[in-house]
Amino acid sequence: MNTPIAPQGRGTPVKVLFVHQNFPGQFRRLALALRDDPGFAVSAIGKHGCPGLPGVRLASYRLHRAASKDTHHYVRAYEHAVLHGQAVLRLLLALRADGEQPDVIVAHPGWGETLFVKEVFPHARLIHFCEFFYHGSGADVGFDPEFPATLDDRARARSRNAPLQMALDLCDAAIAPTRWQKALHPAAYHPRIRVIHEGVDTAAMHPDADATFELPGGVVLRAGQPVVTYVARHLEPYRGFHTFMRALPALLAGHPDCQVVIAGGNGVSYGRAPHDAADWKARMLREVPIDSARVHFTGTLPFADYRRLLQVSAVHVYLTYPFVLSWSMLEAMACGCLLVGSDTAPVREAVQEGANGLLCDFFDHAALAERVLAVLRSPHDYAHLRAAARATALTGFGAADGT
């Protein structure tokens, strides 16, 4: 942004409209801050059923139909985007008919919701959250040799950029969470994109030496015990679940007192479900023998339990393809976790080997087990990394690059 957005004067608050199909999504902290500032008037548009925020007026939409199964599969994502854009367009027209005129529209363009914003409010300043730009190679597609990408996969990935490219043309300014995510976008648009991570709540996510976590069977784990944690929205290869599971036999054998807690759902957020099992948990349990008395699957956790799990962690493992960086990694760092992360681009931007965490080859499950065991055997030798991880979460990382 070349010119800062600021209140226009007493009695004339800046009108900010957020657009996100799962509002608030990444805009939660920003929306709350603006909601509580008398210099701003905040409203939002989201898909029916989105969480919303107290005190923020929300208009919701439903799609009048789904993308057609007969549409070419390269183009289906674009049709999906147009349908979302059309649904939001109807809401925008209704807002204009009621006399609404937002000054600023902050939106995630990933679902196509803002494709037609400028047709209704051409003078509103449109700020896009540029989370990811797809590539046929060099990022997530084709990264994992266990799941090789076909030419069809690569072509379909590139086709998914059509609405994102349109969004880049439409917006007045853009934000990317990390330098790597910005770099994925076409170079011609880089001057328009600033690197500003949406952040995590470091007041809520903090170390607690007295924390406890109750396992599903009633056993209570305490901070200071040899507890290894792994968290993902869903247990799947994109977040290295297969690598983590393959590390468990050596890890359990190498430290007979450690407990492993795995939190996450059994669906698929990214990539594909396994063709030979109900989900990736079932697929990996068939491959990897584990001791169910020491390896615990919690499913998706309520926030308070999730925080306690991170607070009792002796070693937290975070693995990811070259893809969007998870909040859970930064929240683990905010809780002072000793982080062992994959040596992949988005992780390296926040974690420096031996400075605020440890890195390991994404695919090397034997090396992963050894890194975790080293920490469990000599936790005091690595204690300084916990404080450094917390400091990274507090001060931020990947500061804006001036563009």
mmCIF file with all atom_site columns, N, CA and C in Angstrom, residues 156-222:
data_model
loop_
_atom_site.group_PDB
_atom_site.id
_atom_site.type_symbol
_atom_site.label_atom_id
_atom_site.label_alt_id
_atom_site.label_comp_id
_atom_site.label_asym_id
_atom_site.label_entity_id
_atom_site.label_seq_id
_atom_site.pdbx_PDB_ins_code
_atom_site.Cartn_x
_atom_site.Cartn_y
_atom_site.Cartn_z
_atom_site.occupancy
_atom_site.B_iso_or_equiv
_atom_site.pdbx_formal_charge
_atom_site.auth_seq_id
_atom_site.auth_comp_id
_atom_site.auth_asym_id
_atom_site.auth_atom_id
_atom_site.pdbx_PDB_model_num
ATOM 1   N N  . ARG A 1 156 ? -3.709 -29.089 -14.356 1.00 0.00 ? 156 ARG A N  1
ATOM 2   C CA . ARG A 1 156 ? -4.855 -28.670 -13.546 1.00 0.00 ? 156 ARG A CA 1
ATOM 3   C C  . ARG A 1 156 ? -4.431 -27.651 -12.488 1.00 0.00 ? 156 ARG A C  1
ATOM 4   N N  . ALA A 1 157 ? -3.248 -27.842 -11.902 1.00 0.00 ? 157 ALA A N  1
ATOM 5   C CA . ALA A 1 157 ? -2.754 -26.889 -10.910 1.00 0.00 ? 157 ALA A CA 1
ATOM 6   C C  . ALA A 1 157 ? -2.585 -25.502 -11.519 1.00 0.00 ? 157 ALA A C  1
ATOM 7   N N  . ARG A 1 158 ? -1.985 -25.449 -12.700 1.00 0.00 ? 158 ARG A N  1
ATOM 8   C CA . ARG A 1 158 ? -1.802 -24.141 -13.345 1.00 0.00 ? 158 ARG A CA 1
ATOM 9   C C  . ARG A 1 158 ? -3.140 -23.502 -13.684 1.00 0.00 ? 158 ARG A C  1
ATOM 10  N N  . SER A 1 159 ? -4.112 -24.316 -14.074 1.00 0.00 ? 159 SER A N  1
ATOM 11  C CA . SER A 1 159 ? -5.424 -23.783 -14.430 1.00 0.00 ? 159 SER A CA 1
ATOM 12  C C  . SER A 1 159 ? -6.128 -23.147 -13.239 1.00 0.00 ? 159 SER A C  1
ATOM 13  N N  . ARG A 1 160 ? -5.797 -23.615 -12.039 1.00 0.00 ? 160 ARG A N  1
ATOM 14  C CA . ARG A 1 160 ? -6.442 -23.067 -10.836 1.00 0.00 ? 160 ARG A CA 1
ATOM 15  C C  . ARG A 1 160 ? -6.063 -21.618 -10.582 1.00 0.00 ? 160 ARG A C  1
ATOM 16  N N  . ASN A 1 161 ? -5.034 -21.126 -11.266 1.00 0.00 ? 161 ASN A N  1
ATOM 17  C CA . ASN A 1 161 ? -4.592 -19.753 -11.045 1.00 0.00 ? 161 ASN A CA 1
ATOM 18  C C  . ASN A 1 161 ? -5.439 -18.712 -11.763 1.00 0.00 ? 161 ASN A C  1
ATOM 19  N N  . ALA A 1 162 ? -6.337 -19.129 -12.644 1.00 0.00 ? 162 ALA A N  1
ATOM 20  C CA . ALA A 1 162 ? -7.089 -18.146 -13.433 1.00 0.00 ? 162 ALA A CA 1
ATOM 21  C C  . ALA A 1 162 ? -7.795 -17.108 -12.555 1.00 0.00 ? 162 ALA A C  1
ATOM 22  N N  . PRO A 1 163 ? -8.605 -17.510 -11.557 1.00 0.00 ? 163 PRO A N  1
ATOM 23  C CA . PRO A 1 163 ? -9.246 -16.488 -10.732 1.00 0.00 ? 163 PRO A CA 1
ATOM 24  C C  . PRO A 1 163 ? -8.251 -15.731 -9.853  1.00 0.00 ? 163 PRO A C  1
ATOM 25  N N  . LEU A 1 164 ? -7.140 -16.378 -9.479  1.00 0.00 ? 164 LEU A N  1
ATOM 26  C CA . LEU A 1 164 ? -6.137 -15.693 -8.652  1.00 0.00 ? 164 LEU A CA 1
ATOM 27  C C  . LEU A 1 164 ? -5.428 -14.608 -9.467  1.00 0.00 ? 164 LEU A C  1
ATOM 28  N N  . GLN A 1 165 ? -5.168 -14.898 -10.736 1.00 0.00 ? 165 GLN A N  1
ATOM 29  C CA . GLN A 1 165 ? -4.542 -13.886 -11.596 1.00 0.00 ? 165 GLN A CA 1
ATOM 30  C C  . GLN A 1 165 ? -5.497 -12.709 -11.807 1.00 0.00 ? 165 GLN A C  1
ATOM 31  N N  . MET A 1 166 ? -6.765 -12.996 -11.975 1.00 0.00 ? 166 MET A N  1
ATOM 32  C CA . MET A 1 166 ? -7.747 -11.929 -12.097 1.00 0.00 ? 166 MET A CA 1
ATOM 33  C C  . MET A 1 166 ? -7.776 -11.083 -10.827 1.00 0.00 ? 166 MET A C  1
ATOM 34  N N  . ALA A 1 167 ? -7.665 -11.744 -9.683  1.00 0.00 ? 167 ALA A N  1
ATOM 35  C CA . ALA A 1 167 ? -7.672 -11.026 -8.414  1.00 0.00 ? 167 ALA A CA 1
ATOM 36  C C  . ALA A 1 167 ? -6.474 -10.090 -8.306  1.00 0.00 ? 167 ALA A C  1
ATOM 37  N N  . LEU A 1 168 ? -5.321 -10.536 -8.787  1.00 0.00 ? 168 LEU A N  1
ATOM 38  C CA . LEU A 1 168 ? -4.133 -9.677  -8.754  1.00 0.00 ? 168 LEU A CA 1
ATOM 39  C C  . LEU A 1 168 ? -4.312 -8.448  -9.628  1.00 0.00 ? 168 LEU A C  1
ATOM 40  N N  . ASP A 1 169 ? -4.996 -8.605  -10.746 1.00 0.00 ? 169 ASP A N  1
ATOM 41  C CA . ASP A 1 169 ? -5.268 -7.459  -11.611 1.00 0.00 ? 169 ASP A CA 1
ATOM 42  C C  . ASP A 1 169 ? -6.244 -6.484  -10.971 1.00 0.00 ? 169 ASP A C  1
ATOM 43  N N  . LEU A 1 170 ? -7.180 -7.015  -10.184 1.00 0.00 ? 170 LEU A N  1
ATOM 44  C CA . LEU A 1 170 ? -8.250 -6.193  -9.613  1.00 0.00 ? 170 LEU A CA 1
ATOM 45  C C  . LEU A 1 170 ? -7.811 -5.386  -8.400  1.00 0.00 ? 170 LEU A C  1
ATOM 46  N N  . CYS A 1 171 ? -6.936 -5.961  -7.573  1.00 0.00 ? 171 CYS A N  1
ATOM 47  C CA . CYS A 1 171 ? -6.688 -5.355  -6.259  1.00 0.00 ? 171 CYS A CA 1
ATOM 48  C C  . CYS A 1 171 ? -5.808 -4.118  -6.352  1.00 0.00 ? 171 CYS A C  1
ATOM 49  N N  . ASP A 1 172 ? -5.969 -3.254  -5.354  1.00 0.00 ? 172 ASP A N  1
ATOM 50  C CA . ASP A 1 172 ? -5.143 -2.055  -5.239  1.00 0.00 ? 172 ASP A CA 1
ATOM 51  C C  . ASP A 1 172 ? -3.871 -2.329  -4.455  1.00 0.00 ? 172 ASP A C  1
ATOM 52  N N  . ALA A 1 173 ? -3.924 -3.323  -3.593  1.00 0.00 ? 173 ALA A N  1
ATOM 53  C CA . ALA A 1 173 ? -2.769 -3.727  -2.794  1.00 0.00 ? 173 ALA A CA 1
ATOM 54  C C  . ALA A 1 173 ? -2.990 -5.179  -2.388  1.00 0.00 ? 173 ALA A C  1
ATOM 55  N N  . ALA A 1 174 ? -1.910 -5.822  -1.971  1.00 0.00 ? 174 ALA A N  1
ATOM 56  C CA . ALA A 1 174 ? -2.007 -7.230  -1.602  1.00 0.00 ? 174 ALA A CA 1
ATOM 57  C C  . ALA A 1 174 ? -1.039 -7.528  -0.474  1.00 0.00 ? 174 ALA A C  1
ATOM 58  N N  . ILE A 1 175 ? -1.356 -8.597  0.260   1.00 0.00 ? 175 ILE A N  1
ATOM 59  C CA . ILE A 1 175 ? -0.550 -9.034  1.396   1.00 0.00 ? 175 ILE A CA 1
ATOM 60  C C  . ILE A 1 175 ? -0.301 -10.529 1.247   1.00 0.00 ? 175 ILE A C  1
ATOM 61  N N  . ALA A 1 176 ? 0.934  -10.962 1.508   1.00 0.00 ? 176 ALA A N  1
ATOM 62  C CA . ALA A 1 176 ? 1.265  -12.379 1.571   1.00 0.00 ? 176 ALA A CA 1
ATOM 63  C C  . ALA A 1 176 ? 1.838  -12.673 2.953   1.00 0.00 ? 176 ALA A C  1
ATOM 64  N N  . PRO A 1 177 ? 1.563  -13.847 3.515   1.00 0.00 ? 177 PRO A N  1
ATOM 65  C CA . PRO A 1 177 ? 2.010  -14.128 4.882   1.00 0.00 ? 177 PRO A CA 1
ATOM 66  C C  . PRO A 1 177 ? 3.516  -14.318 5.022   1.00 0.00 ? 177 PRO A C  1
ATOM 67  N N  . THR A 1 178 ? 4.177  -14.846 3.998   1.00 0.00 ? 178 THR A N  1
ATOM 68  C CA . THR A 1 178 ? 5.615  -15.096 4.062   1.00 0.00 ? 178 THR A CA 1
ATOM 69  C C  . THR A 1 178 ? 6.261  -14.683 2.751   1.00 0.00 ? 178 THR A C  1
ATOM 70  N N  . ARG A 1 179 ? 7.579  -14.490 2.790   1.00 0.00 ? 179 ARG A N  1
ATOM 71  C CA . ARG A 1 179 ? 8.304  -14.130 1.567   1.00 0.00 ? 179 ARG A CA 1
ATOM 72  C C  . ARG A 1 179 ? 8.177  -15.236 0.525   1.00 0.00 ? 179 ARG A C  1
ATOM 73  N N  . TRP A 1 180 ? 8.232  -16.492 0.996   1.00 0.00 ? 180 TRP A N  1
ATOM 74  C CA . TRP A 1 180 ? 8.135  -17.607 0.053   1.00 0.00 ? 180 TRP A CA 1
ATOM 75  C C  . TRP A 1 180 ? 6.778  -17.610 -0.633  1.00 0.00 ? 180 TRP A C  1
ATOM 76  N N  . GLN A 1 181 ? 5.708  -17.389 0.110   1.00 0.00 ? 181 GLN A N  1
ATOM 77  C CA . GLN A 1 181 ? 4.382  -17.366 -0.501  1.00 0.00 ? 181 GLN A CA 1
ATOM 78  C C  . GLN A 1 181 ? 4.247  -16.201 -1.475  1.00 0.00 ? 181 GLN A C  1
ATOM 79  N N  . LYS A 1 182 ? 4.858  -15.080 -1.158  1.00 0.00 ? 182 LYS A N  1
ATOM 80  C CA . LYS A 1 182 ? 4.865  -13.962 -2.106  1.00 0.00 ? 182 LYS A CA 1
ATOM 81  C C  . LYS A 1 182 ? 5.612  -14.356 -3.381  1.00 0.00 ? 182 LYS A C  1
ATOM 82  N N  . ALA A 1 183 ? 6.756  -15.020 -3.214  1.00 0.00 ? 183 ALA A N  1
ATOM 83  C CA . ALA A 1 183 ? 7.594  -15.357 -4.366  1.00 0.00 ? 183 ALA A CA 1
ATOM 84  C C  . ALA A 1 183 ? 6.896  -16.300 -5.333  1.00 0.00 ? 183 ALA A C  1
ATOM 85  N N  . LEU A 1 184 ? 5.890  -17.038 -4.866  1.00 0.00 ? 184 LEU A N  1
ATOM 86  C CA . LEU A 1 184 ? 5.145  -17.933 -5.748  1.00 0.00 ? 184 LEU A CA 1
ATOM 87  C C  . LEU A 1 184 ? 4.332  -17.173 -6.788  1.00 0.00 ? 184 LEU A C  1
ATOM 88  N N  . HIS A 1 185 ? 3.997  -15.924 -6.499  1.00 0.00 ? 185 HIS A N  1
ATOM 89  C CA . HIS A 1 185 ? 3.166  -15.137 -7.403  1.00 0.00 ? 185 HIS A CA 1
ATOM 90  C C  . HIS A 1 185 ? 4.007  -14.572 -8.550  1.00 0.00 ? 185 HIS A C  1
ATOM 91  N N  . PRO A 1 186 ? 3.396  -14.284 -9.684  1.00 0.00 ? 186 PRO A N  1
ATOM 92  C CA . PRO A 1 186 ? 4.160  -13.764 -10.817 1.00 0.00 ? 186 PRO A CA 1
ATOM 93  C C  . PRO A 1 186 ? 4.948  -12.509 -10.443 1.00 0.00 ? 186 PRO A C  1
ATOM 94  N N  . ALA A 1 187 ? 6.181  -12.433 -10.936 1.00 0.00 ? 187 ALA A N  1
ATOM 95  C CA . ALA A 1 187 ? 7.091  -11.351 -10.557 1.00 0.00 ? 187 ALA A CA 1
ATOM 96  C C  . ALA A 1 187 ? 6.520  -9.977  -10.875 1.00 0.00 ? 187 ALA A C  1
ATOM 97  N N  . ALA A 1 188 ? 5.721  -9.879  -11.922 1.00 0.00 ? 188 ALA A N  1
ATOM 98  C CA . ALA A 1 188 ? 5.166  -8.576  -12.301 1.00 0.00 ? 188 ALA A CA 1
ATOM 99  C C  . ALA A 1 188 ? 4.300  -7.982  -11.206 1.00 0.00 ? 188 ALA A C  1
ATOM 100 N N  . TYR A 1 189 ? 3.771  -8.842  -10.331 1.00 0.00 ? 189 TYR A N  1
ATOM 101 C CA . TYR A 1 189 ? 2.880  -8.361  -9.263  1.00 0.00 ? 189 TYR A CA 1
ATOM 102 C C  . TYR A 1 189 ? 3.600  -8.163  -7.931  1.00 0.00 ? 189 TYR A C  1
ATOM 103 N N  . HIS A 1 190 ? 4.864  -8.516  -7.847  1.00 0.00 ? 190 HIS A N  1
ATOM 104 C CA . HIS A 1 190 ? 5.571  -8.416  -6.573  1.00 0.00 ? 190 HIS A CA 1
ATOM 105 C C  . HIS A 1 190 ? 5.558  -7.005  -5.979  1.00 0.00 ? 190 HIS A C  1
ATOM 106 N N  . PRO A 1 191 ? 5.706  -5.951  -6.788  1.00 0.00 ? 191 PRO A N  1
ATOM 107 C CA . PRO A 1 191 ? 5.667  -4.615  -6.176  1.00 0.00 ? 191 PRO A CA 1
ATOM 108 C C  . PRO A 1 191 ? 4.344  -4.305  -5.481  1.00 0.00 ? 191 PRO A C  1
ATOM 109 N N  . ARG A 1 192 ? 3.288  -5.025  -5.827  1.00 0.00 ? 192 ARG A N  1
ATOM 110 C CA . ARG A 1 192 ? 1.972  -4.778  -5.232  1.00 0.00 ? 192 ARG A CA 1
ATOM 111 C C  . ARG A 1 192 ? 1.772  -5.561  -3.927  1.00 0.00 ? 192 ARG A C  1
ATOM 112 N N  . ILE A 1 193 ? 2.621  -6.555  -3.678  1.00 0.00 ? 193 ILE A N  1
ATOM 113 C CA . ILE A 1 193 ? 2.416  -7.460  -2.548  1.00 0.00 ? 193 ILE A CA 1
ATOM 114 C C  . ILE A 1 193 ? 3.398  -7.141  -1.430  1.00 0.00 ? 193 ILE A C  1
ATOM 115 N N  . ARG A 1 194 ? 2.867  -6.906  -0.238  1.00 0.00 ? 194 ARG A N  1
ATOM 116 C CA . ARG A 1 194 ? 3.697  -6.740  0.959   1.00 0.00 ? 194 ARG A CA 1
ATOM 117 C C  . ARG A 1 194 ? 3.644  -8.013  1.786   1.00 0.00 ? 194 ARG A C  1
ATOM 118 N N  . VAL A 1 195 ? 4.746  -8.301  2.466   1.00 0.00 ? 195 VAL A N  1
ATOM 119 C CA . VAL A 1 195 ? 4.827  -9.480  3.317   1.00 0.00 ? 195 VAL A CA 1
ATOM 120 C C  . VAL A 1 195 ? 4.454  -9.084  4.742   1.00 0.00 ? 195 VAL A C  1
ATOM 121 N N  . ILE A 1 196 ? 3.278  -9.512  5.166   1.00 0.00 ? 196 ILE A N  1
ATOM 122 C CA . ILE A 1 196 ? 2.792  -9.238  6.519   1.00 0.00 ? 196 ILE A CA 1
ATOM 123 C C  . ILE A 1 196 ? 2.039  -10.477 6.986   1.00 0.00 ? 196 ILE A C  1
ATOM 124 N N  . HIS A 1 197 ? 2.600  -11.206 7.922   1.00 0.00 ? 197 HIS A N  1
ATOM 125 C CA . HIS A 1 197 ? 1.907  -12.397 8.426   1.00 0.00 ? 197 HIS A CA 1
ATOM 126 C C  . HIS A 1 197 ? 0.733  -11.976 9.299   1.00 0.00 ? 197 HIS A C  1
ATOM 127 N N  . GLU A 1 198 ? -0.339 -12.765 9.250   1.00 0.00 ? 198 GLU A N  1
ATOM 128 C CA . GLU A 1 198 ? -1.536 -12.418 10.030  1.00 0.00 ? 198 GLU A CA 1
ATOM 129 C C  . GLU A 1 198 ? -1.347 -12.619 11.516  1.00 0.00 ? 198 GLU A C  1
ATOM 130 N N  . GLY A 1 199 ? -0.316 -13.360 11.903  1.00 0.00 ? 199 GLY A N  1
ATOM 131 C CA . GLY A 1 199 ? 0.024  -13.494 13.310  1.00 0.00 ? 199 GLY A CA 1
ATOM 132 C C  . GLY A 1 199 ? -0.792 -14.521 14.060  1.00 0.00 ? 199 GLY A C  1
ATOM 133 N N  . VAL A 1 200 ? -0.321 -14.852 15.264  1.00 0.00 ? 200 VAL A N  1
ATOM 134 C CA . VAL A 1 200 ? -1.045 -15.731 16.182  1.00 0.00 ? 200 VAL A CA 1
ATOM 135 C C  . VAL A 1 200 ? -1.176 -15.011 17.512  1.00 0.00 ? 200 VAL A C  1
ATOM 136 N N  . ASP A 1 201 ? -2.098 -15.473 18.327  1.00 0.00 ? 201 ASP A N  1
ATOM 137 C CA . ASP A 1 201 ? -2.395 -14.822 19.608  1.00 0.00 ? 201 ASP A CA 1
ATOM 138 C C  . ASP A 1 201 ? -1.371 -15.271 20.646  1.00 0.00 ? 201 ASP A C  1
ATOM 139 N N  . THR A 1 202 ? -0.301 -14.496 20.810  1.00 0.00 ? 202 THR A N  1
ATOM 140 C CA . THR A 1 202 ? 0.762  -14.884 21.731  1.00 0.00 ? 202 THR A CA 1
ATOM 141 C C  . THR A 1 202 ? 0.389  -14.648 23.185  1.00 0.00 ? 202 THR A C  1
ATOM 142 N N  . ALA A 1 203 ? -0.686 -13.912 23.440  1.00 0.00 ? 203 ALA A N  1
ATOM 143 C CA . ALA A 1 203 ? -1.161 -13.774 24.818  1.00 0.00 ? 203 ALA A CA 1
ATOM 144 C C  . ALA A 1 203 ? -1.868 -15.053 25.257  1.00 0.00 ? 203 ALA A C  1
ATOM 145 N N  . ALA A 1 204 ? -2.650 -15.626 24.352  1.00 0.00 ? 204 ALA A N  1
ATOM 146 C CA . ALA A 1 204 ? -3.354 -16.871 24.667  1.00 0.00 ? 204 ALA A CA 1
ATOM 147 C C  . ALA A 1 204 ? -2.415 -18.071 24.601  1.00 0.00 ? 204 ALA A C  1
ATOM 148 N N  . MET A 1 205 ? -1.512 -18.070 23.632  1.00 0.00 ? 205 MET A N  1
ATOM 149 C CA . MET A 1 205 ? -0.589 -19.195 23.442  1.00 0.00 ? 205 MET A CA 1
ATOM 150 C C  . MET A 1 205 ? 0.733  -18.845 24.120  1.00 0.00 ? 205 MET A C  1
ATOM 151 N N  . HIS A 1 206 ? 0.988  -19.467 25.255  1.00 0.00 ? 206 HIS A N  1
ATOM 152 C CA . HIS A 1 206 ? 2.159  -19.133 26.067  1.00 0.00 ? 206 HIS A CA 1
ATOM 153 C C  . HIS A 1 206 ? 2.635  -20.366 26.815  1.00 0.00 ? 206 HIS A C  1
ATOM 154 N N  . PRO A 1 207 ? 3.889  -20.371 27.276  1.00 0.00 ? 207 PRO A N  1
ATOM 155 C CA . PRO A 1 207 ? 4.376  -21.515 28.054  1.00 0.00 ? 207 PRO A CA 1
ATOM 156 C C  . PRO A 1 207 ? 3.661  -21.596 29.404  1.00 0.00 ? 207 PRO A C  1
ATOM 157 N N  . ASP A 1 208 ? 3.557  -22.799 29.930  1.00 0.00 ? 208 ASP A N  1
ATOM 158 C CA . ASP A 1 208 ? 2.989  -23.015 31.259  1.00 0.00 ? 208 ASP A CA 1
ATOM 159 C C  . ASP A 1 208 ? 3.654  -24.241 31.864  1.00 0.00 ? 208 ASP A C  1
ATOM 160 N N  . ALA A 1 209 ? 4.565  -24.005 32.808  1.00 0.00 ? 209 ALA A N  1
ATOM 161 C CA . ALA A 1 209 ? 5.323  -25.098 33.417  1.00 0.00 ? 209 ALA A CA 1
ATOM 162 C C  . ALA A 1 209 ? 4.443  -26.017 34.250  1.00 0.00 ? 209 ALA A C  1
ATOM 163 N N  . ASP A 1 210 ? 3.245  -25.584 34.593  1.00 0.00 ? 210 ASP A N  1
ATOM 164 C CA . ASP A 1 210 ? 2.331  -26.393 35.408  1.00 0.00 ? 210 ASP A CA 1
ATOM 165 C C  . ASP A 1 210 ? 1.228  -27.045 34.575  1.00 0.00 ? 210 ASP A C  1
ATOM 166 N N  . ALA A 1 211 ? 1.318  -26.959 33.260  1.00 0.00 ? 211 ALA A N  1
ATOM 167 C CA . ALA A 1 211 ? 0.247  -27.467 32.398  1.00 0.00 ? 211 ALA A CA 1
ATOM 168 C C  . ALA A 1 211 ? 0.124  -28.985 32.505  1.00 0.00 ? 211 ALA A C  1
ATOM 169 N N  . THR A 1 212 ? -1.110 -29.450 32.344  1.00 0.00 ? 212 THR A N  1
ATOM 170 C CA . THR A 1 212 ? -1.389 -30.882 32.269  1.00 0.00 ? 212 THR A CA 1
ATOM 171 C C  . THR A 1 212 ? -2.300 -31.141 31.078  1.00 0.00 ? 212 THR A C  1
ATOM 172 N N  . PHE A 1 213 ? -2.260 -32.365 30.584  1.00 0.00 ? 213 PHE A N  1
ATOM 173 C CA . PHE A 1 213 ? -3.124 -32.755 29.471  1.00 0.00 ? 213 PHE A CA 1
ATOM 174 C C  . PHE A 1 213 ? -3.632 -34.164 29.743  1.00 0.00 ? 213 PHE A C  1
ATOM 175 N N  . GLU A 1 214 ? -4.948 -34.319 29.726  1.00 0.00 ? 214 GLU A N  1
ATOM 176 C CA . GLU A 1 214 ? -5.544 -35.621 29.992  1.00 0.00 ? 214 GLU A CA 1
ATOM 177 C C  . GLU A 1 214 ? -5.776 -36.378 28.685  1.00 0.00 ? 214 GLU A C  1
ATOM 178 N N  . LEU A 1 215 ? -5.210 -37.558 28.611  1.00 0.00 ? 215 LEU A N  1
ATOM 179 C CA . LEU A 1 215 ? -5.387 -38.408 27.434  1.00 0.00 ? 215 LEU A CA 1
ATOM 180 C C  . LEU A 1 215 ? -6.791 -38.999 27.404  1.00 0.00 ? 215 LEU A C  1
ATOM 181 N N  . PRO A 1 216 ? -7.251 -39.450 26.237  1.00 0.00 ? 216 PRO A N  1
ATOM 182 C CA . PRO A 1 216 ? -8.600 -40.011 26.135  1.00 0.00 ? 216 PRO A CA 1
ATOM 183 C C  . PRO A 1 216 ? -8.880 -41.120 27.157  1.00 0.00 ? 216 PRO A C  1
ATOM 184 N N  . GLY A 1 217 ? -7.870 -41.876 27.557  1.00 0.00 ? 217 GLY A N  1
ATOM 185 C CA . GLY A 1 217 ? -8.070 -42.952 28.522  1.00 0.00 ? 217 GLY A CA 1
ATOM 186 C C  . GLY A 1 217 ? -8.000 -42.532 29.966  1.00 0.00 ? 217 GLY A C  1
ATOM 187 N N  . GLY A 1 218 ? -7.740 -41.230 30.209  1.00 0.00 ? 218 GLY A N  1
ATOM 188 C CA . GLY A 1 218 ? -7.708 -40.734 31.577  1.00 0.00 ? 218 GLY A CA 1
ATOM 189 C C  . GLY A 1 218 ? -6.323 -40.496 32.137  1.00 0.00 ? 218 GLY A C  1
ATOM 190 N N  . VAL A 1 219 ? -5.264 -40.974 31.468  1.00 0.00 ? 219 VAL A N  1
ATOM 191 C CA . VAL A 1 219 ? -3.901 -40.715 31.927  1.00 0.00 ? 219 VAL A CA 1
ATOM 192 C C  . VAL A 1 219 ? -3.587 -39.230 31.766  1.00 0.00 ? 219 VAL A C  1
ATOM 193 N N  . VAL A 1 220 ? -2.939 -38.648 32.774  1.00 0.00 ? 220 VAL A N  1
ATOM 194 C CA . VAL A 1 220 ? -2.619 -37.223 32.750  1.00 0.00 ? 220 VAL A CA 1
ATOM 195 C C  . VAL A 1 220 ? -1.136 -37.040 32.453  1.00 0.00 ? 220 VAL A C  1
ATOM 196 N N  . LEU A 1 221 ? -0.847 -36.283 31.415  1.00 0.00 ? 221 LEU A N  1
ATOM 197 C CA . LEU A 1 221 ? 0.522  -35.908 31.069  1.00 0.00 ? 221 LEU A CA 1
ATOM 198 C C  . LEU A 1 221 ? 0.830  -34.533 31.646  1.00 0.00 ? 221 LEU A C  1
ATOM 199 N N  . ARG A 1 222 ? 2.080  -34.331 32.033  1.00 0.00 ? 222 ARG A N  1
ATOM 200 C CA . ARG A 1 222 ? 2.465  -33.067 32.660  1.00 0.00 ? 222 ARG A CA 1
ATOM 201 C C  . ARG A 1 222 ? 3.672  -32.460 31.946  1.00 0.00 ? 222 ARG A C  1
#
